[in-house]
Tab-separated table of C-alpha atoms in Angstrom:
chain	number	residue	atom	x	y	z
J	93	MET	CA	98.999	119.394	102.534
J	94	THR	CA	97.222	116.462	100.872
J	95	THR	CA	96.617	116.894	97.151
J	96	SER	CA	93.366	115.892	95.432
J	97	ILE	CA	95.308	113.069	93.777
J	98	GLY	CA	96.562	111.916	97.154
J	99	ARG	CA	93.076	112.012	98.640
J	100	ARG	CA	91.696	109.993	95.735
J	101	THR	CA	94.370	107.315	95.987
J	102	SER	CA	94.098	107.193	99.790
J	103	PHE	CA	90.333	106.702	99.583
J	104	ILE	CA	90.765	103.781	97.218
J	105	ALA	CA	93.488	102.351	99.456
J	106	ALA	CA	91.127	102.410	102.408
J	107	SER	CA	88.942	99.849	100.723
J	108	GLY	CA	91.343	96.972	101.383
J	109	ASN	CA	91.380	94.085	98.921
J	110	LEU	CA	87.942	94.825	97.498
J	111	LEU	CA	89.454	95.632	94.133
J	112	LEU	CA	90.819	92.105	93.821
J	113	TRP	CA	87.279	90.731	94.070
J	114	LEU	CA	85.839	93.248	91.622
J	115	ILE	CA	87.850	91.652	88.834
J	116	ALA	CA	85.322	88.827	88.853
J	117	ALA	CA	82.411	91.121	88.047
J	118	PHE	CA	84.159	93.001	85.265
J	119	HIS	CA	86.501	90.490	83.696
J	120	MET	CA	85.612	86.964	84.464
J	121	LEU	CA	82.013	86.242	85.327
J	122	LEU	CA	79.526	86.142	82.476
J	123	LEU	CA	76.678	85.353	84.834
J	124	ALA	CA	77.284	88.566	86.772
J	125	ALA	CA	77.213	90.532	83.531
J	126	LEU	CA	73.939	88.874	82.538
J	127	PHE	CA	72.439	89.510	85.967
J	128	VAL	CA	73.317	93.187	85.800
J	129	ALA	CA	71.853	93.390	82.301
J	130	PHE	CA	68.616	91.922	83.676
J	131	LEU	CA	68.445	94.484	86.458
J	132	ALA	CA	69.291	97.333	84.118
J	133	ALA	CA	66.395	96.326	81.885
J	134	ARG	CA	63.911	96.916	84.678
J	135	PRO	CA	61.558	99.893	84.260
J	136	ALA	CA	63.373	101.750	87.054
J	137	SER	CA	66.745	101.451	85.327
J	138	ALA	CA	69.491	103.990	85.951
J	139	GLU	CA	69.359	107.274	84.093
J	140	ASP	CA	71.819	107.862	81.326
J	141	GLY	CA	75.118	109.360	82.399
J	142	ALA	CA	78.592	109.918	81.104
J	143	CYS	CA	81.502	107.832	82.364
J	144	THR	CA	83.623	110.079	84.553
J	145	GLY	CA	86.342	107.832	85.960
J	146	ARG	CA	90.013	108.753	86.153
J	147	ASN	CA	93.034	106.538	85.587
J	148	LEU	CA	94.462	105.699	89.014
J	149	MET	CA	97.858	104.808	87.582
J	150	ASN	CA	98.275	108.314	86.229
J	151	ASP	CA	97.414	109.627	89.685
J	152	LEU	CA	99.767	107.163	91.368
J	153	GLN	CA	102.648	108.066	89.071
J	154	GLN	CA	102.402	111.646	90.302
J	155	SER	CA	101.625	111.041	93.967
J	156	ASP	CA	103.898	108.035	94.653
J	157	PRO	CA	106.512	107.448	91.903
J	158	ALA	CA	108.259	104.709	93.881
J	159	ARG	CA	105.112	102.633	94.285
J	160	TYR	CA	104.261	103.198	90.626
J	161	ALA	CA	107.728	102.017	89.567
J	162	GLU	CA	107.374	98.887	91.689
J	163	ALA	CA	104.049	98.097	90.021
J	164	VAL	CA	105.668	98.469	86.602
J	165	ARG	CA	108.487	96.100	87.573
J	166	GLU	CA	106.026	93.530	88.876
J	167	ALA	CA	103.919	93.775	85.717
J	168	GLU	CA	106.945	93.266	83.485
J	169	ALA	CA	107.672	89.999	85.291
J	170	VAL	CA	104.220	88.540	84.574
J	171	PRO	CA	104.439	85.823	81.880
J	172	ASN	CA	102.327	86.693	78.833
J	173	GLY	CA	101.271	89.952	80.433
J	174	LYS	CA	101.442	92.037	77.264
J	175	GLY	CA	98.691	91.868	74.670
J	176	ILE	CA	95.046	90.853	74.409
J	177	PHE	CA	95.258	89.195	70.977
J	178	TRP	CA	97.240	86.001	70.307
J	179	LYS	CA	97.847	83.602	67.422
J	180	ILE	CA	97.544	79.859	68.094
J	181	GLU	CA	99.365	77.433	65.819
J	182	LYS	CA	100.053	73.710	65.559
J	183	ALA	CA	101.659	71.807	62.707
J	184	GLY	CA	99.176	70.779	60.042
J	185	LEU	CA	96.416	73.090	61.265
J	186	ALA	CA	95.108	76.408	60.006
J	187	PRO	CA	95.999	79.063	62.605
J	188	SER	CA	93.508	79.964	65.314
J	189	TRP	CA	93.219	83.130	67.371
J	190	LEU	CA	92.752	84.032	71.040
J	191	LEU	CA	91.263	87.292	72.295
J	192	GLY	CA	91.222	88.353	75.916
J	193	SER	CA	87.823	89.949	76.505
J	194	MET	CA	86.330	92.288	79.065
J	195	HIS	CA	82.707	91.668	79.998
J	196	VAL	CA	81.540	95.279	79.631
J	197	THR	CA	79.606	97.396	77.116
J	198	ASP	CA	82.153	100.221	76.802
J	199	PRO	CA	82.236	101.184	73.085
J	200	ARG	CA	86.036	101.364	73.232
J	201	VAL	CA	86.095	97.707	74.271
J	202	LEU	CA	83.452	96.632	71.751
J	203	ALA	CA	85.554	97.968	68.867
J	204	LEU	CA	87.832	94.992	68.201
J	205	PRO	CA	91.377	95.641	66.970
J	206	PRO	CA	91.391	95.382	63.137
J	207	ARG	CA	93.351	92.116	63.043
J	208	ALA	CA	91.095	90.592	65.688
J	209	GLN	CA	88.002	91.610	63.752
J	210	ALA	CA	89.442	90.111	60.566
J	211	ALA	CA	90.244	86.849	62.385
J	212	HIS	CA	86.724	86.715	63.818
J	213	ASP	CA	85.197	87.267	60.393
J	214	ALA	CA	87.335	84.562	58.743
J	215	ALA	CA	87.004	81.909	61.461
J	216	ASN	CA	84.851	78.813	61.037
J	217	THR	CA	84.229	78.333	64.751
J	218	ILE	CA	83.883	80.811	67.629
J	219	ILE	CA	84.687	79.807	71.205
J	220	ILE	CA	83.397	81.815	74.175
J	221	GLU	CA	83.244	81.072	77.881
J	222	SER	CA	79.590	80.019	77.808
J	223	ASP	CA	77.320	79.755	74.780
J	224	GLU	CA	74.316	80.041	77.107
J	225	ILE	CA	74.649	83.827	76.878
J	226	LEU	CA	73.170	83.564	73.382
J	227	ASP	CA	69.842	82.376	74.759
J	228	GLU	CA	68.174	84.187	77.650
J	229	ARG	CA	66.052	81.129	78.336
J	230	LYS	CA	69.168	79.027	78.875
J	231	ALA	CA	70.641	81.687	81.106
J	232	THR	CA	67.428	81.868	83.128
J	233	ALA	CA	67.284	78.081	83.336
J	234	ALA	CA	70.848	78.042	84.706
J	235	LEU	CA	69.726	80.379	87.471
J	236	LEU	CA	66.487	78.552	88.256
J	237	ALA	CA	68.038	75.093	88.236
J	238	ARG	CA	70.295	75.875	91.199
J	239	PRO	CA	68.516	78.623	93.170
J	240	GLU	CA	70.557	77.946	96.298
J	241	LEU	CA	73.707	79.173	94.515
J	242	THR	CA	72.377	82.643	93.789
J	243	MET	CA	69.610	83.098	96.364
J	244	PHE	CA	69.138	82.568	100.085
J	245	THR	CA	66.673	79.701	100.275
J	246	ASP	CA	66.476	79.485	104.078
J	247	GLY	CA	64.552	82.709	104.666
J	248	THR	CA	67.672	84.838	105.045
J	249	THR	CA	67.561	88.311	103.540
J	250	ILE	CA	70.467	90.665	103.016
J	251	ASP	CA	69.281	93.042	105.763
J	252	LYS	CA	69.868	90.277	108.332
J	253	LEU	CA	73.554	90.168	107.385
J	254	LEU	CA	74.236	93.916	107.347
J	255	SER	CA	74.455	96.532	110.045
J	256	ALA	CA	71.799	99.234	109.936
J	257	GLU	CA	74.350	101.675	108.526
J	258	ASP	CA	75.521	99.318	105.780
J	259	TYR	CA	71.923	98.448	104.967
J	260	LYS	CA	71.167	102.129	104.368
J	261	ARG	CA	74.272	102.391	102.195
J	262	LEU	CA	73.136	99.437	100.123
J	263	GLU	CA	69.618	100.810	99.739
J	264	ALA	CA	70.970	104.195	98.621
J	265	GLY	CA	73.533	102.644	96.272
J	266	LEU	CA	70.900	100.523	94.557
J	267	LYS	CA	68.463	103.443	94.362
J	268	GLN	CA	71.064	105.488	92.507
J	269	ARG	CA	71.210	102.688	89.952
J	270	GLY	CA	67.439	102.379	89.620
J	271	ILE	CA	67.313	99.032	91.408
J	272	PRO	CA	64.799	98.583	94.261
J	273	LEU	CA	66.280	96.753	97.233
J	274	SER	CA	63.232	94.511	97.352
J	275	ALA	CA	64.269	93.075	93.981
J	276	VAL	CA	67.564	91.738	95.329
J	277	SER	CA	66.957	91.290	99.060
J	278	ARG	CA	67.144	87.480	98.874
J	279	MET	CA	70.094	87.377	96.486
J	280	ARG	CA	73.510	86.313	97.669
J	281	PRO	CA	75.914	89.196	98.296
J	282	TRP	CA	78.219	88.521	95.340
J	283	MET	CA	75.257	88.925	92.976
J	284	ILE	CA	74.364	92.259	94.553
J	285	SER	CA	78.006	93.375	94.452
J	286	SER	CA	78.092	92.824	90.710
J	287	ALA	CA	75.344	95.430	90.314
J	288	VAL	CA	76.554	97.945	92.893
J	289	ALA	CA	80.111	97.851	91.548
J	290	LEU	CA	79.191	99.050	88.071
J	291	PRO	CA	79.228	102.786	87.307
J	292	ALA	CA	75.982	104.399	86.182
J	293	CYS	CA	77.166	104.734	82.588
J	294	GLU	CA	77.601	100.956	82.278
J	295	LEU	CA	74.147	100.305	83.681
J	296	ALA	CA	72.672	102.938	81.360
J	297	ARG	CA	74.138	101.227	78.306
J	298	LYS	CA	72.821	97.864	79.448
J	299	ALA	CA	69.387	99.416	79.964
J	300	LYS	CA	69.455	100.418	76.304
J	301	GLY	CA	70.190	96.832	75.306
J	302	VAL	CA	73.880	97.241	74.487
J	303	GLN	CA	75.602	93.856	74.605
J	304	PHE	CA	78.832	93.239	76.474
J	305	LEU	CA	81.798	92.183	74.341
J	306	ASP	CA	81.415	88.401	74.606
J	307	GLN	CA	77.720	88.609	73.747
J	308	LYS	CA	78.452	90.768	70.722
J	309	ILE	CA	81.165	88.416	69.470
J	310	ALA	CA	78.855	85.415	69.783
J	311	THR	CA	75.789	87.156	68.369
J	312	ASP	CA	77.710	88.414	65.352
J	313	ALA	CA	79.056	84.910	64.780
J	314	VAL	CA	75.585	83.352	64.799
J	315	ALA	CA	74.350	86.018	62.382
J	316	GLU	CA	77.197	85.059	60.042
J	317	GLY	CA	76.296	81.369	60.224
J	318	LYS	CA	79.303	80.357	62.310
J	319	GLN	CA	79.376	77.625	64.923
J	320	VAL	CA	79.617	78.958	68.502
J	321	LYS	CA	80.896	76.717	71.283
J	322	GLY	CA	81.117	77.367	75.019
J	323	LEU	CA	83.792	76.170	77.426
J	324	GLU	CA	81.742	76.325	80.622
J	325	THR	CA	78.145	76.289	81.704
J	326	LEU	CA	76.779	79.209	83.678
J	327	ALA	CA	76.022	76.745	86.467
J	328	GLU	CA	79.740	75.970	86.687
J	329	GLN	CA	80.507	79.665	86.960
J	330	ILE	CA	77.897	80.056	89.684
J	331	GLN	CA	79.387	77.124	91.578
J	332	ALA	CA	82.853	78.688	91.534
J	333	MET	CA	81.561	81.777	93.304
J	334	ALA	CA	79.274	79.848	95.635
J	335	ASP	CA	82.208	77.740	96.820
J	336	LEU	CA	83.706	80.809	98.504
J	337	PRO	CA	82.555	81.633	102.054
J	338	VAL	CA	79.621	84.017	102.434
J	339	GLU	CA	81.770	86.051	104.843
J	340	PHE	CA	84.167	86.818	101.995
J	341	HIS	CA	81.326	88.002	99.806
J	342	MET	CA	79.865	90.136	102.586
J	343	LYS	CA	83.178	91.900	103.118
J	344	SER	CA	83.394	92.542	99.393
J	345	LEU	CA	79.866	93.958	99.280
J	346	ILE	CA	80.464	96.313	102.201
J	347	GLU	CA	83.745	97.535	100.739
J	348	THR	CA	82.050	98.060	97.393
J	349	LEU	CA	79.538	100.324	99.089
J	350	GLU	CA	82.351	102.258	100.758
J	351	LEU	CA	83.951	102.967	97.387
J	352	GLY	CA	80.816	104.662	96.113
J	353	ASP	CA	81.380	106.815	93.042
J	354	LYS	CA	85.123	106.077	93.128
J	355	MET	CA	84.271	102.777	91.497
J	356	SER	CA	84.335	104.694	88.232
J	357	ASP	CA	88.056	105.275	88.752
J	358	VAL	CA	88.684	101.568	89.187
J	359	VAL	CA	86.713	100.707	86.058
J	360	GLU	CA	88.422	103.392	84.000
J	361	THR	CA	91.859	102.211	85.106
J	362	MET	CA	91.121	98.587	84.275
J	363	THR	CA	89.662	99.616	80.929
J	364	ASP	CA	92.699	101.709	80.043
J	365	LEU	CA	95.006	98.815	80.900
J	366	TYR	CA	92.878	96.492	78.789
J	367	LEU	CA	92.869	98.801	75.783
J	368	SER	CA	96.630	99.226	75.992
J	369	GLY	CA	97.049	95.445	76.204
J	370	ASP	CA	98.860	95.760	79.517
J	371	ILE	CA	96.942	92.946	81.205
J	372	GLY	CA	99.917	91.994	83.359
J	373	MET	CA	99.639	95.375	85.070
J	374	THR	CA	96.130	94.737	86.369
J	375	MET	CA	97.077	92.870	89.532
J	376	PRO	CA	100.131	95.036	90.329
J	377	MET	CA	97.940	98.097	89.855
J	378	LEU	CA	95.346	96.799	92.283
J	379	LYS	CA	98.013	95.964	94.826
J	380	ALA	CA	99.610	99.387	94.368
J	381	VAL	CA	96.423	101.232	95.255
J	382	THR	CA	95.458	98.955	98.144
J	383	PRO	CA	97.364	98.408	101.397
J	384	ALA	CA	98.884	95.080	102.353
J	385	ASN	CA	96.381	93.147	104.423
J	386	GLU	CA	97.576	89.838	105.779
J	387	ASP	CA	94.147	89.080	107.215
J	388	GLN	CA	92.673	88.973	103.721
J	389	ALA	CA	95.560	87.176	102.035
J	390	GLY	CA	93.922	83.780	102.549
J	391	ASP	CA	90.612	85.063	101.184
J	392	TYR	CA	92.226	86.279	97.998
J	393	ALA	CA	94.271	83.102	97.565
J	394	ALA	CA	91.062	81.068	97.739
J	395	PHE	CA	89.358	83.420	95.303
J	396	GLU	CA	92.238	83.259	92.831
J	397	GLN	CA	92.416	79.469	92.983
J	398	ARG	CA	88.695	78.798	92.627
J	399	VAL	CA	87.555	81.571	90.298
J	400	ILE	CA	90.656	82.007	88.146
J	401	LEU	CA	93.127	79.115	88.175
J	402	ASP	CA	90.666	76.225	88.396
J	403	ARG	CA	88.634	77.677	85.556
J	404	ASN	CA	91.756	78.290	83.460
J	405	LYS	CA	92.416	74.543	83.490
J	406	VAL	CA	88.861	73.757	82.436
J	407	MET	CA	88.972	76.304	79.624
J	408	ALA	CA	92.284	75.077	78.225
J	409	GLU	CA	91.324	71.400	78.419
J	410	ARG	CA	87.966	71.922	76.721
J	411	ALA	CA	89.334	74.330	74.115
J	412	ALA	CA	92.137	72.035	72.926
J	413	PRO	CA	90.025	69.540	70.916
J	414	ILE	CA	88.135	72.411	69.281
J	415	LEU	CA	91.379	74.198	68.422
J	416	ASP	CA	92.598	70.943	66.864
J	417	GLY	CA	90.112	71.650	64.092
J	418	GLY	CA	91.942	74.850	63.139
J	419	ASN	CA	90.627	78.285	62.097
J	420	VAL	CA	89.028	79.033	65.466
J	421	PHE	CA	88.451	82.430	67.095
J	422	MET	CA	88.429	82.089	70.867
J	423	ALA	CA	87.464	84.829	73.338
J	424	VAL	CA	87.742	84.476	77.127
J	425	GLY	CA	88.197	86.989	79.923
J	426	ALA	CA	91.548	88.746	79.584
J	427	LEU	CA	92.678	87.926	83.109
J	428	HIS	CA	92.494	84.227	82.276
J	429	LEU	CA	95.397	84.653	79.844
J	430	PRO	CA	98.579	85.724	81.709
J	431	GLY	CA	100.664	83.964	84.332
J	432	GLN	CA	102.153	80.510	84.693
J	433	GLY	CA	98.663	79.143	85.350
J	434	GLY	CA	97.047	81.161	82.566
J	435	VAL	CA	95.292	79.794	79.498
J	436	ILE	CA	98.205	80.734	77.212
J	437	GLU	CA	100.732	78.639	79.120
J	438	LEU	CA	98.257	75.801	79.504
J	439	LEU	CA	97.641	75.710	75.751
J	440	ARG	CA	101.400	75.638	75.127
J	441	LYS	CA	101.646	72.612	77.390
J	442	GLN	CA	99.105	70.923	75.136
J	443	GLY	CA	101.323	71.372	72.097
J	444	PHE	CA	100.153	74.677	70.684
J	445	THR	CA	102.418	77.585	69.793
J	446	VAL	CA	100.878	80.783	71.126
J	447	ALA	CA	102.312	84.186	70.216
J	448	ALA	CA	101.135	87.747	70.812
J	449	VAL	CA	99.888	89.687	67.786
J	450	ASN	CA	100.687	93.400	67.778
């Protein structure tokens, strides 16, 4: 007999490698977060609702201990996989600080750890992924300047790329979130995925004007008279996503629709891992609850290279001269930190000592 835990995990597993793509919307793409905030601010925004997700790792530990243990072993092998707050030092400089962020409005995420809050308050300079998030006009200009990256400009609409069944799923999924399909019909599928993937509670908070973590960090800094510097432009972030094939984005959108309300479980699991500082577990967790799929291995490799690793290099290179001034508080998406190609290792290669702060 299949338990409710088993059914839940099996349903998530059926979605293939969708979860690997969803990381972009929640962890690493400021533009997606801004886009969702724009949609949530529409008059037909989603009704308020409580977050109801469950931690999939707790479920997996009960339903498949062996797979859970393998995920733990893999996570422990990830370089710099423990911790979201790090101290950056170099001889002759005042120490700087690095926070891995999560681009959501969850109040648990917005409450910085005490030492991170103290470092933010004492810093002279704040670094975030893109300082354009401080100015809606700049963000809008980034979208309008390159419409072909976010919109179909050849007359294509999303209904022409979906089956009738998937089109109905999309229409229903958007309706549940207070978003009319007509508002997004010409948008590229990854933009639509970023809205559909969010649980209702996240959209409800955005509709009330709650800022996601990076926005709050930057806004607070400006209010305190601090200098805020960005490492990327939103146009560069858009380009990273646009460089991936539309077929990849379509598969991700369809699989997002298939997840439905179970998306809340994915978000809750990622949030729990973030709050515990167990960032190195994120990828093993996603692999543990999804089946091996050789057909999609190339898609994910391309996604990882273009959206994660390439951007890590840009962030580290552009951050280094700012960090050379000392007393900097830097916040970038948490999944940019771990691994051999992560920002932490790249900063070490540039002569900085980087150590986790408990």
